[in-house]
């Protein structure tokens, strides 16, 4: 059974099936109607790089190294000047799937490091079309280079140069390019009856948001909605393609997001987290609860809905299981196999850990979520207009100083209060019972935790994408400055 | 074609089909899947009595008298000591339907006045089972009497005495009683091939929230969710009943709410307004945008979704149209006939007026909403812990003083910003264009408006439900105090 994972940045509330009021995602809604909707599905981190590392390793970022110790509870990712990346010691999903004869392709944003040793084809992928970093820019190629776009081992051009994004109109036809790559890859594997793993990690809904000309201005929601509509349309085309090729019953497909909607970019460049609190960068539900749909016609019952507490890391274990493989036994794997959930309707009791950098901020078990630390962002950043919770403010919860609640965690019942607005009374019996259970899970987790070497501590202008392989052929090699490694500044 | 209207207090975000994260409303979701979902449907007022008066008259509360002039922009309703009620001069939907031979029944909360002249059977209904006021209490029958429950002309008992509500456990079997009343009424009309209008106006999701024993503790959402589940189950049973009797294709059914979820009662006694701002009592989207589903198998296409700007007042015009009747031509009717929307997929251009008492606070046209006044509640009330926007605060928008914006309205684009968090720049061309159009609609509306005699100004302890008709038979007549009419205090 082949696997396809759609991973992008979208909020829980961005899909019609999840209550977006414009209801403009007919294809994703159809995917949900034909498959299973996960209502309590999480990412491993409220930021992109660590979540993607977690998906591919099945392990929390604090284990696989995708975190920083430069400051307490700071979000970190892989900008162009990051020195670290995915360690060789980590076993990635495509590396393992290879053993079962899979061909693996990543289309879109890699985000696990851009230096040569971190290249996706060194970590199990057979093919790559996309870029190592976010499509920020345009840059002047002097202070910082424009982001490269790779085909396999070599750069074939740069964003804003060979791969245009018009920041004024929001026009870019990149999603169409990524779509075609996916369709072609699937056709090729089907033709040779080859099991495959396709990781479609496109970036149109990440600022700077873009859409193709045919989608521009078609959404009620502005440019962000245009991008969502194009992605929705593309997902529909990929699923149709699988059906037309007759391999939909042999292909497990999962759609989810790497972090909550970036409310800091709202309303034109950011999405919606529905009824949840805050967004990207935070460990409130808006930052980490994600839209999630599983689709596997003939296997997963149509119209299913699950309250299983799920996590992107589960896609690691589930994909291995589909390939008849066991997860590695020499290390802690945080993902679980969701097949019993999807095929037999089981509910597996497991906690959700909400990390921000090196700190375990909150833990969910059942319907209860305990916050051991709260923080939105600092007063200083907030004063500059950086707001991860626009229009929302819950006293003592969305704090602008890092508040420790280790000895008296803030407890929410996410069934009655999905918006995390009404902490339970410390004196209640319900509080005592729930906190006792969750604190037990936390202690157990911490007692056995072996943190990985932090990969996101050091930044250096010299390691940026000055001269990626292939640059000579294109005449696009740039001169790197002298190496000058520094601690990366992580303000959030 | 018969008509059924389910009207109760629920938030836009309380149904699975509208993105409630627990997704516990399979019957309402099925109703939506078999019918049409209205995503941009409104009530006429952010409070119950005026909305109900608007539904039954097809007219804004400011026209039909269901407002107060005791203060500026104050919400008013019909508590036990209200002197006013629905004026005889108003033509109610059941009065008109009678001319087409309909039998009309109201089950549940009437709320258009409880003095003899306001009795629903004096205003077109043939049958009534329910109460004239909210099921607040229990009262001591000295300061205030317990609320009566009527069957037709006479009280048959009182809440908390003959119709139990256990405030401690939330147990009450009233929804089951209301359900049986509905099933029996429908059976009887079907047996005699009688067209009917059933107005099922139950109150389980209005504080004090209650549910039957079989539903208590069954929801992830606590007692409020238990009540929602019981209503959902009841709706399913009523729709099944119509189908089993073979009259579903001759019965138009509509489900909606009289105001947004009462966040003041959250989390145990209040629901969810999804991604929208604030709740009941306010003219933000959370106060007035409502879940709405139309169902008419064989006529309304299954799985339809409409962005028609709709209003509870449209149910007046639509029900008349279904009965082959014209709306009255001697007065302004604010409702429109939604049949072309539901049967032919048309979109009718019409504004939404957001009133709070005697003030037009905001106007929506297309995707734009202009606020001419903003107010959540006063600092004084807020200081007492009364909060209509818990956890939400949008600077200059959710104001605690009444702010006039007549000359420079606050403008929101509800497609890009359904949560009303990012007002458009006054300097933008988009602002100029949209405000010009909306202000034109507002001027036209105000120029032709003839306000009705306000019915909700005077309160008097003497008019309470001391001795409703039938009290002698039950030995439940109480002695009214001396008449002492006063201006009703309306703090919000």
PDB file of N, CA and C in Angstrom, chain B residues 319-352:
ATOM      1  N   UNK B 319     -43.055  30.861   4.347  1.00  0.00           N
ATOM      2  CA  UNK B 319     -44.177  29.998   4.733  1.00  0.00           C
ATOM      3  C   UNK B 319     -45.460  30.459   4.051  1.00  0.00           C
ATOM      4  N   UNK B 320     -45.662  31.763   3.954  1.00  0.00           N
ATOM      5  CA  UNK B 320     -46.839  32.270   3.230  1.00  0.00           C
ATOM      6  C   UNK B 320     -46.791  31.823   1.779  1.00  0.00           C
ATOM      7  N   UNK B 321     -45.629  31.966   1.183  1.00  0.00           N
ATOM      8  CA  UNK B 321     -45.464  31.587  -0.219  1.00  0.00           C
ATOM      9  C   UNK B 321     -45.792  30.106  -0.430  1.00  0.00           C
ATOM     10  N   UNK B 322     -45.333  29.287   0.502  1.00  0.00           N
ATOM     11  CA  UNK B 322     -45.611  27.849   0.414  1.00  0.00           C
ATOM     12  C   UNK B 322     -47.103  27.555   0.497  1.00  0.00           C
ATOM     13  N   UNK B 323     -47.823  28.419   1.218  1.00  0.00           N
ATOM     14  CA  UNK B 323     -49.269  28.235   1.384  1.00  0.00           C
ATOM     15  C   UNK B 323     -50.031  28.903   0.247  1.00  0.00           C
ATOM     16  N   UNK B 324     -49.317  29.501  -0.692  1.00  0.00           N
ATOM     17  CA  UNK B 324     -49.972  30.189  -1.807  1.00  0.00           C
ATOM     18  C   UNK B 324     -50.564  31.527  -1.418  1.00  0.00           C
ATOM     19  N   UNK B 325     -50.032  32.098  -0.322  1.00  0.00           N
ATOM     20  CA  UNK B 325     -50.562  33.382   0.152  1.00  0.00           C
ATOM     21  C   UNK B 325     -49.589  34.513  -0.134  1.00  0.00           C
ATOM     22  N   UNK B 326     -50.138  35.713  -0.250  1.00  0.00           N
ATOM     23  CA  UNK B 326     -49.327  36.905  -0.394  1.00  0.00           C
ATOM     24  C   UNK B 326     -49.085  37.507   0.985  1.00  0.00           C
ATOM     25  N   UNK B 327     -47.907  38.112   1.208  1.00  0.00           N
ATOM     26  CA  UNK B 327     -47.731  38.844   2.468  1.00  0.00           C
ATOM     27  C   UNK B 327     -48.640  40.079   2.482  1.00  0.00           C
ATOM     28  N   UNK B 328     -48.975  40.571   3.665  1.00  0.00           N
ATOM     29  CA  UNK B 328     -49.833  41.763   3.762  1.00  0.00           C
ATOM     30  C   UNK B 328     -49.225  42.919   2.982  1.00  0.00           C
ATOM     31  N   UNK B 329     -50.072  43.698   2.320  1.00  0.00           N
ATOM     32  CA  UNK B 329     -49.550  44.798   1.500  1.00  0.00           C
ATOM     33  C   UNK B 329     -49.747  46.147   2.184  1.00  0.00           C
ATOM     34  N   UNK B 330     -50.374  46.135   3.377  1.00  0.00           N
ATOM     35  CA  UNK B 330     -50.670  47.412   4.050  1.00  0.00           C
ATOM     36  C   UNK B 330     -49.586  47.807   5.029  1.00  0.00           C
ATOM     37  N   UNK B 331     -48.463  47.100   5.016  1.00  0.00           N
ATOM     38  CA  UNK B 331     -47.391  47.396   5.976  1.00  0.00           C
ATOM     39  C   UNK B 331     -46.061  46.933   5.410  1.00  0.00           C
ATOM     40  N   UNK B 332     -45.009  47.430   5.985  1.00  0.00           N
ATOM     41  CA  UNK B 332     -43.673  47.025   5.555  1.00  0.00           C
ATOM     42  C   UNK B 332     -43.368  45.629   6.087  1.00  0.00           C
ATOM     43  N   UNK B 333     -43.027  44.726   5.190  1.00  0.00           N
ATOM     44  CA  UNK B 333     -42.582  43.383   5.584  1.00  0.00           C
ATOM     45  C   UNK B 333     -41.083  43.308   5.296  1.00  0.00           C
ATOM     46  N   UNK B 334     -40.304  42.883   6.276  1.00  0.00           N
ATOM     47  CA  UNK B 334     -38.850  42.826   6.104  1.00  0.00           C
ATOM     48  C   UNK B 334     -38.372  41.466   5.596  1.00  0.00           C
ATOM     49  N   UNK B 335     -39.169  40.442   5.776  1.00  0.00           N
ATOM     50  CA  UNK B 335     -38.784  39.109   5.306  1.00  0.00           C
ATOM     51  C   UNK B 335     -38.911  39.010   3.800  1.00  0.00           C
ATOM     52  N   UNK B 336     -38.149  38.092   3.244  1.00  0.00           N
ATOM     53  CA  UNK B 336     -38.271  37.816   1.810  1.00  0.00           C
ATOM     54  C   UNK B 336     -38.573  36.328   1.622  1.00  0.00           C
ATOM     55  N   UNK B 337     -39.127  36.019   0.490  1.00  0.00           N
ATOM     56  CA  UNK B 337     -39.449  34.634   0.144  1.00  0.00           C
ATOM     57  C   UNK B 337     -38.170  33.922  -0.288  1.00  0.00           C
ATOM     58  N   UNK B 338     -37.776  32.894   0.445  1.00  0.00           N
ATOM     59  CA  UNK B 338     -36.523  32.195   0.144  1.00  0.00           C
ATOM     60  C   UNK B 338     -36.706  31.042  -0.848  1.00  0.00           C
ATOM     61  N   UNK B 339     -37.920  30.811  -1.333  1.00  0.00           N
ATOM     62  CA  UNK B 339     -38.098  29.670  -2.250  1.00  0.00           C
ATOM     63  C   UNK B 339     -37.203  29.751  -3.484  1.00  0.00           C
ATOM     64  N   UNK B 340     -37.078  30.920  -4.130  1.00  0.00           N
ATOM     65  CA  UNK B 340     -36.171  30.955  -5.288  1.00  0.00           C
ATOM     66  C   UNK B 340     -34.730  30.608  -4.918  1.00  0.00           C
ATOM     67  N   UNK B 341     -34.342  30.929  -3.693  1.00  0.00           N
ATOM     68  CA  UNK B 341     -32.992  30.598  -3.220  1.00  0.00           C
ATOM     69  C   UNK B 341     -32.862  29.089  -3.061  1.00  0.00           C
ATOM     70  N   UNK B 342     -33.852  28.485  -2.463  1.00  0.00           N
ATOM     71  CA  UNK B 342     -33.753  27.062  -2.121  1.00  0.00           C
ATOM     72  C   UNK B 342     -34.066  26.166  -3.311  1.00  0.00           C
ATOM     73  N   UNK B 343     -34.965  26.602  -4.173  1.00  0.00           N
ATOM     74  CA  UNK B 343     -35.390  25.722  -5.266  1.00  0.00           C
ATOM     75  C   UNK B 343     -34.642  25.999  -6.559  1.00  0.00           C
ATOM     76  N   UNK B 344     -34.208  27.249  -6.744  1.00  0.00           N
ATOM     77  CA  UNK B 344     -33.515  27.576  -8.004  1.00  0.00           C
ATOM     78  C   UNK B 344     -32.099  28.071  -7.793  1.00  0.00           C
ATOM     79  N   UNK B 345     -31.630  28.039  -6.556  1.00  0.00           N
ATOM     80  CA  UNK B 345     -30.252  28.449  -6.300  1.00  0.00           C
ATOM     81  C   UNK B 345     -29.976  29.923  -6.526  1.00  0.00           C
ATOM     82  N   UNK B 346     -31.014  30.750  -6.462  1.00  0.00           N
ATOM     83  CA  UNK B 346     -30.810  32.187  -6.668  1.00  0.00           C
ATOM     84  C   UNK B 346     -30.159  32.833  -5.450  1.00  0.00           C
ATOM     85  N   UNK B 347     -29.533  33.972  -5.707  1.00  0.00           N
ATOM     86  CA  UNK B 347     -29.026  34.812  -4.608  1.00  0.00           C
ATOM     87  C   UNK B 347     -29.737  36.148  -4.720  1.00  0.00           C
ATOM     88  N   UNK B 348     -30.404  36.542  -3.649  1.00  0.00           N
ATOM     89  CA  UNK B 348     -31.160  37.798  -3.664  1.00  0.00           C
ATOM     90  C   UNK B 348     -30.363  38.843  -2.901  1.00  0.00           C
ATOM     91  N   UNK B 349     -30.130  39.963  -3.543  1.00  0.00           N
ATOM     92  CA  UNK B 349     -29.352  41.036  -2.920  1.00  0.00           C
ATOM     93  C   UNK B 349     -30.234  41.759  -1.907  1.00  0.00           C
ATOM     94  N   UNK B 350     -29.864  41.680  -0.661  1.00  0.00           N
ATOM     95  CA  UNK B 350     -30.645  42.354   0.389  1.00  0.00           C
ATOM     96  C   UNK B 350     -29.729  42.588   1.584  1.00  0.00           C
ATOM     97  N   UNK B 351     -29.948  43.673   2.291  1.00  0.00           N
ATOM     98  CA  UNK B 351     -29.084  43.936   3.454  1.00  0.00           C
ATOM     99  C   UNK B 351     -29.581  43.227   4.701  1.00  0.00           C
ATOM    100  N   UNK B 352     -28.718  43.164   5.695  1.00  0.00           N
ATOM    101  CA  UNK B 352     -29.088  42.712   7.041  1.00  0.00           C
ATOM    102  C   UNK B 352     -28.935  43.911   7.979  1.00  0.00           C
TER     103      UNK B 352
END
